[in-house]
Amino acid sequence: MVRTTRVPARRVPARHVPVSHVLPVSHVPAPHVPAAHVRAALALVAALVTAVGAGFGLAGCGRAGSPPRKGPAADQLPVYQVARGFRLPASPTWTRAKKRGHFVVGVKEDQPYLGERDPATGVYSGFDIEIARMMSASLGLAPKTIRFRTIASANRETALQNGQIDYYVGTYTINDNRKKLVGFAGPYYLAGQSLLVRRDETDIHGPQDLAGKRVCSAAGSTPYQRIRADYPKAVLIAYDTYSVCVDNLLTYQVDAVTTDDAILIGYAAKAPGELKVVGRPFSREPYGIGVPRGDTALRFAMDDALEARERNGDWKKAYEATLGLSGVPAPKPPPIDRYPAS
């Protein structure tokens, strides 16, 4: 039986979600943590809070325990040429955006080097943010006009279906089930699911070692669903954001965090003395740009834009200015999947 717990991102009493096989937090065996480890974890939290006072921000929701925020400087980011005279009248999404003068884009705010919001300034940065900016430029609207909205993984399809956002760029894996609900341009990046553990962890080397371990992921995400289906002996715990999972990993409340390696590499790069990514990726996660399902014109226009930005070097520049800061060199972009309209 899969044991699953869903708790909200805020540190309030647990709110239990009516999903199958729910195990309340109070019924999940608490890990035995040596006193010395607890003291070390608390010392790390204190050090990170001190780092904030020294000029850093806290990742994501800014809670104590998160790795300190590091990211690209604004003057080091690429500048994307805006397509002058661009028109896409067959796209109702583009038409509305053109009329209002900007795109509304859904993103993540707690993923280092991918999609992260500075809590002090409200500025978003990361590779996904750069993909969103270059798409706006290719579609004729200046990137600086974008209105970003933080949308949790579980709410992406609803936000696109209800018109709350025009498109979504946030480690959004393309799969057949999601194609029934939304459309996808791309992919623009190929990731793979992996595991993040504490630096002193010696028992977990891959998903085969998760039996009885407390494993944290984001509710509604592909990694969450894969652990639930393929590794049912893991004690699966869900939060709204990965940053809260990392908080709980650092303070010994969970044993591992699982999501795509691109996300985990960013967290590990922020706290290399405390965190590490283990094992080989055990999935293929093509990241796409989510668009309203019926807007094929917009999807194909974004496919064209991605190919053009890859050819002219903008894609690589965006990677090197963001995700490349983790130390991982730029990979070759995956081929565009121009699947037919349905």
XYZ file of C-alpha atoms in Angstrom:
342
model
C 0.000 0.000 0.000
C 1.313 3.474 -0.879
C 1.430 5.734 2.123
C 0.864 9.321 1.036
C 0.654 12.536 2.995
C -0.235 15.921 1.554
C 0.543 18.970 3.659
C 0.378 22.649 2.648
C 3.371 24.858 2.001
C 2.715 27.012 5.052
C 3.817 25.758 8.438
C 0.376 25.303 9.915
C -1.369 22.205 11.247
C -1.554 19.573 8.518
C -4.476 19.743 6.113
C -5.231 16.238 4.906
C -6.267 15.823 1.311
C -8.837 13.139 0.379
C -6.633 11.066 -1.907
C -6.440 7.297 -1.832
C -4.268 5.670 0.822
C -3.699 8.878 2.775
C -1.609 8.456 5.890
C -1.815 11.460 8.264
C 1.476 13.021 9.264
C 0.982 11.937 12.864
C 0.810 8.305 11.709
C 4.002 8.421 9.658
C 6.841 7.071 11.802
C 9.120 9.958 12.682
C 12.731 9.365 11.707
C 15.204 8.750 14.507
C 17.748 11.518 14.255
C 20.902 11.567 16.386
C 21.139 14.645 18.582
C 24.362 15.689 16.883
C 22.636 15.728 13.511
C 19.804 17.830 14.860
C 22.279 20.343 16.247
C 24.078 20.439 12.894
C 20.831 21.001 11.011
C 19.817 23.803 13.350
C 23.255 25.330 12.959
C 22.800 25.249 9.174
C 19.441 26.980 9.489
C 21.000 29.650 11.703
C 23.862 30.130 9.255
C 21.494 30.515 6.349
C 19.419 33.067 8.219
C 22.635 34.968 8.941
C 23.443 34.819 5.224
C 20.191 36.628 4.523
C 21.340 39.482 6.707
C 24.563 39.523 4.725
C 22.728 40.258 1.524
C 21.233 36.990 0.295
C 17.561 36.150 -0.086
C 15.896 32.891 0.894
C 14.739 30.614 -1.894
C 11.083 30.305 -2.737
C 8.879 31.235 0.169
C 11.891 32.571 2.088
C 11.606 30.316 5.139
C 14.543 29.518 7.412
C 16.290 26.357 6.260
C 16.099 27.047 2.523
C 19.426 27.341 0.702
C 20.441 30.998 0.228
C 19.334 32.541 -3.036
C 21.975 32.790 -5.763
C 21.243 33.581 -9.345
C 22.154 35.566 -12.428
C 22.828 39.266 -12.209
C 20.407 41.330 -14.259
C 23.200 42.837 -16.366
C 24.452 39.354 -17.326
C 21.197 38.163 -18.901
C 20.721 37.988 -22.676
C 18.795 40.663 -24.543
C 16.200 39.275 -26.956
C 15.345 41.130 -30.134
C 11.621 41.802 -30.386
C 9.972 40.704 -33.636
C 8.642 43.905 -35.190
C 5.336 43.753 -37.021
C 4.616 40.195 -35.845
C 0.980 39.114 -36.187
C -0.833 35.924 -35.228
C -4.566 36.619 -35.715
C -5.407 32.884 -35.743
C -4.444 32.710 -32.048
C -7.095 34.008 -29.632
C -4.503 33.970 -26.842
C -2.073 36.138 -28.800
C -4.864 38.476 -29.874
C -5.908 39.122 -26.265
C -2.308 39.640 -25.183
C -1.636 42.035 -28.040
C -4.710 44.069 -27.122
C -3.714 44.349 -23.453
C -0.055 44.981 -24.352
C 1.571 42.073 -22.511
C 1.539 38.343 -21.865
C 0.543 36.838 -18.533
C 2.883 33.918 -17.909
C 2.647 31.212 -15.255
C 5.940 30.179 -13.646
C 7.498 28.635 -10.546
C 9.101 30.794 -7.863
C 11.143 28.357 -5.785
C 13.391 26.489 -8.231
C 17.018 27.688 -8.203
C 18.433 28.665 -11.590
C 15.131 27.665 -13.274
C 12.302 29.771 -11.881
C 12.951 31.739 -8.718
C 11.443 34.889 -7.239
C 13.531 37.235 -5.142
C 11.365 37.902 -2.072
C 12.992 41.301 -1.538
C 12.450 42.680 -5.051
C 9.767 40.419 -6.536
C 11.988 39.858 -9.580
C 11.856 36.429 -11.239
C 14.976 34.787 -12.661
C 16.132 31.479 -14.083
C 16.247 29.457 -17.291
C 12.473 29.011 -17.505
C 12.039 32.747 -17.020
C 14.431 33.369 -19.908
C 12.483 30.950 -22.126
C 9.308 32.890 -21.280
C 11.036 36.186 -22.105
C 12.408 35.032 -25.458
C 8.963 33.665 -26.439
C 7.374 37.036 -25.723
C 10.013 38.765 -27.860
C 9.499 36.307 -30.721
C 5.746 36.918 -30.567
C 6.149 40.676 -30.873
C 5.796 41.867 -27.261
C 8.740 43.220 -25.268
C 9.905 40.796 -22.551
C 9.929 43.576 -19.950
C 6.140 43.832 -20.240
C 5.467 40.237 -19.082
C 3.315 39.819 -15.978
C 4.559 36.705 -14.192
C 2.251 34.702 -11.943
C 3.385 31.946 -9.609
C 1.310 28.825 -10.308
C 1.777 25.598 -8.327
C 2.203 22.308 -10.203
C -1.259 21.067 -9.287
C -2.929 24.197 -10.728
C -1.219 24.556 -14.117
C -3.905 22.981 -16.295
C -6.686 24.896 -14.546
C -4.852 28.201 -14.960
C -4.477 27.613 -18.714
C -8.035 26.360 -19.168
C -9.564 29.291 -17.268
C -7.529 31.935 -19.059
C -5.690 33.047 -15.910
C -2.428 32.850 -17.869
C -1.526 32.923 -21.565
C 1.230 30.332 -21.349
C 3.186 28.461 -18.706
C 6.947 27.899 -18.433
C 7.924 26.015 -15.297
C 9.564 22.571 -15.551
C 6.332 21.359 -17.173
C 6.782 17.786 -18.404
C 5.058 16.931 -21.692
C 3.047 13.722 -21.520
C 0.014 12.208 -23.237
C -2.349 12.694 -20.311
C -1.593 16.389 -20.089
C -2.000 16.786 -23.854
C -5.660 15.914 -23.320
C -5.987 19.055 -21.179
C -3.494 21.595 -22.580
C -1.199 22.109 -25.550
C 2.601 22.033 -25.498
C 5.221 23.855 -27.522
C 8.712 22.381 -27.445
C 10.265 20.614 -25.706
C 12.965 23.140 -24.894
C 14.867 21.010 -22.338
C 15.216 17.317 -21.446
C 15.503 16.477 -17.739
C 15.270 13.222 -15.761
C 13.884 12.362 -12.338
C 16.490 11.969 -9.610
C 16.965 12.135 -5.826
C 18.334 14.828 -3.530
C 19.639 13.725 -0.122
C 21.740 15.125 2.684
C 25.495 15.024 2.173
C 25.908 12.516 5.032
C 23.301 10.089 3.622
C 24.790 6.657 2.896
C 21.734 4.400 2.494
C 20.067 5.968 -0.549
C 21.773 5.554 -3.925
C 18.722 5.355 -6.190
C 14.973 4.722 -6.198
C 15.515 1.059 -5.341
C 16.593 2.177 -1.841
C 13.433 4.117 -0.950
C 11.495 1.385 0.862
C 10.470 2.773 4.250
C 12.102 6.144 3.505
C 10.228 9.435 3.754
C 10.315 10.878 0.234
C 9.066 14.380 -0.513
C 7.816 15.835 -3.810
C 5.367 18.435 -5.098
C 1.702 17.507 -5.156
C 0.406 16.941 -8.673
C 3.861 16.619 -10.220
C 5.031 13.844 -12.532
C 7.785 12.771 -10.074
C 5.214 12.437 -7.282
C 3.032 10.228 -9.453
C 5.975 8.059 -10.563
C 7.148 7.322 -7.006
C 3.597 6.502 -6.012
C 3.146 4.067 -8.900
C 6.604 2.507 -9.232
C 8.011 2.549 -5.681
C 5.006 1.891 -3.431
C 7.100 1.000 -0.373
C 8.321 4.578 -0.066
C 6.542 6.822 2.450
C 5.475 9.563 0.052
C 4.926 13.084 1.373
C 3.626 15.997 -0.714
C 3.942 19.757 -0.334
C 2.848 22.525 -2.656
C 6.441 23.537 -3.432
C 9.843 21.863 -3.629
C 11.434 24.522 -1.440
C 9.421 23.250 1.527
C 10.587 19.711 0.743
C 14.185 20.933 0.833
C 13.542 22.739 4.132
C 12.356 19.469 5.631
C 15.269 17.535 4.149
C 17.762 19.915 5.770
C 16.042 19.568 9.147
C 15.797 15.742 8.970
C 12.014 15.593 8.589
C 12.312 13.662 5.309
C 15.016 11.411 3.900
C 14.983 12.463 0.250
C 13.463 14.928 -2.191
C 12.586 13.732 -5.662
C 11.944 15.691 -8.804
C 13.775 16.423 -12.051
C 17.557 16.529 -11.911
C 17.654 20.079 -13.284
C 15.765 21.312 -10.222
C 17.759 19.236 -7.741
C 21.105 20.280 -9.222
C 20.147 23.883 -8.487
C 19.382 23.160 -4.845
C 22.561 21.119 -4.406
C 24.629 23.912 -5.960
C 23.323 26.344 -3.350
C 24.305 24.178 -0.389
C 27.041 21.830 -1.675
C 28.292 21.065 1.826
C 24.883 19.823 2.947
C 23.107 18.361 -0.096
C 23.912 16.044 -2.989
C 22.153 14.442 -5.958
C 22.543 10.648 -6.005
C 22.181 7.951 -8.639
C 21.333 8.166 -12.300
C 18.147 9.816 -13.617
C 15.363 7.232 -13.814
C 13.051 8.928 -16.302
C 12.981 11.247 -19.304
C 11.210 14.544 -18.649
C 10.828 16.770 -21.735
C 9.975 20.296 -20.594
C 7.404 22.095 -22.723
C 5.637 25.443 -22.793
C 2.023 24.960 -21.766
C -0.587 26.778 -23.865
C -4.396 26.577 -24.091
C -5.233 23.253 -25.725
C -7.149 24.586 -28.714
C -4.669 27.315 -29.614
C -2.655 25.404 -32.206
C -1.541 28.623 -33.920
C 0.181 29.801 -30.752
C 1.775 26.396 -30.163
C 3.253 26.201 -33.660
C 4.458 29.826 -33.496
C 6.312 29.009 -30.271
C 7.814 25.907 -31.877
C 9.164 28.135 -34.654
C 10.456 30.628 -32.086
C 12.271 27.970 -30.077
C 14.016 26.618 -33.162
C 15.050 30.114 -34.207
C 16.404 30.963 -30.745
C 18.346 27.710 -30.644
C 19.889 28.455 -34.048
C 20.904 32.034 -33.235
C 22.500 31.110 -29.904
C 19.967 32.753 -27.588
C 18.960 29.406 -26.044
C 22.558 28.608 -25.091
C 23.165 32.122 -23.775
C 20.047 31.838 -21.612
C 21.182 28.486 -20.228
C 24.711 29.656 -19.458
C 23.416 32.770 -17.662
C 21.082 30.744 -15.439
C 21.114 26.956 -15.076
C 24.721 26.876 -16.247
C 25.730 28.678 -13.039
C 25.211 25.350 -11.249
C 28.336 24.091 -13.032
C 26.554 21.784 -15.480
C 27.452 22.638 -19.115
C 24.746 23.360 -21.670
C 23.336 20.204 -23.267
C 22.069 19.940 -26.811
C 18.437 21.094 -27.002
C 15.958 18.280 -27.663
C 14.165 18.121 -31.032
C 10.850 19.989 -31.268
C 7.768 17.756 -31.219
C 5.312 19.266 -33.699
C 2.482 16.901 -32.937
C -0.699 17.438 -34.991
C -3.762 19.296 -33.760
C -6.481 17.090 -32.325
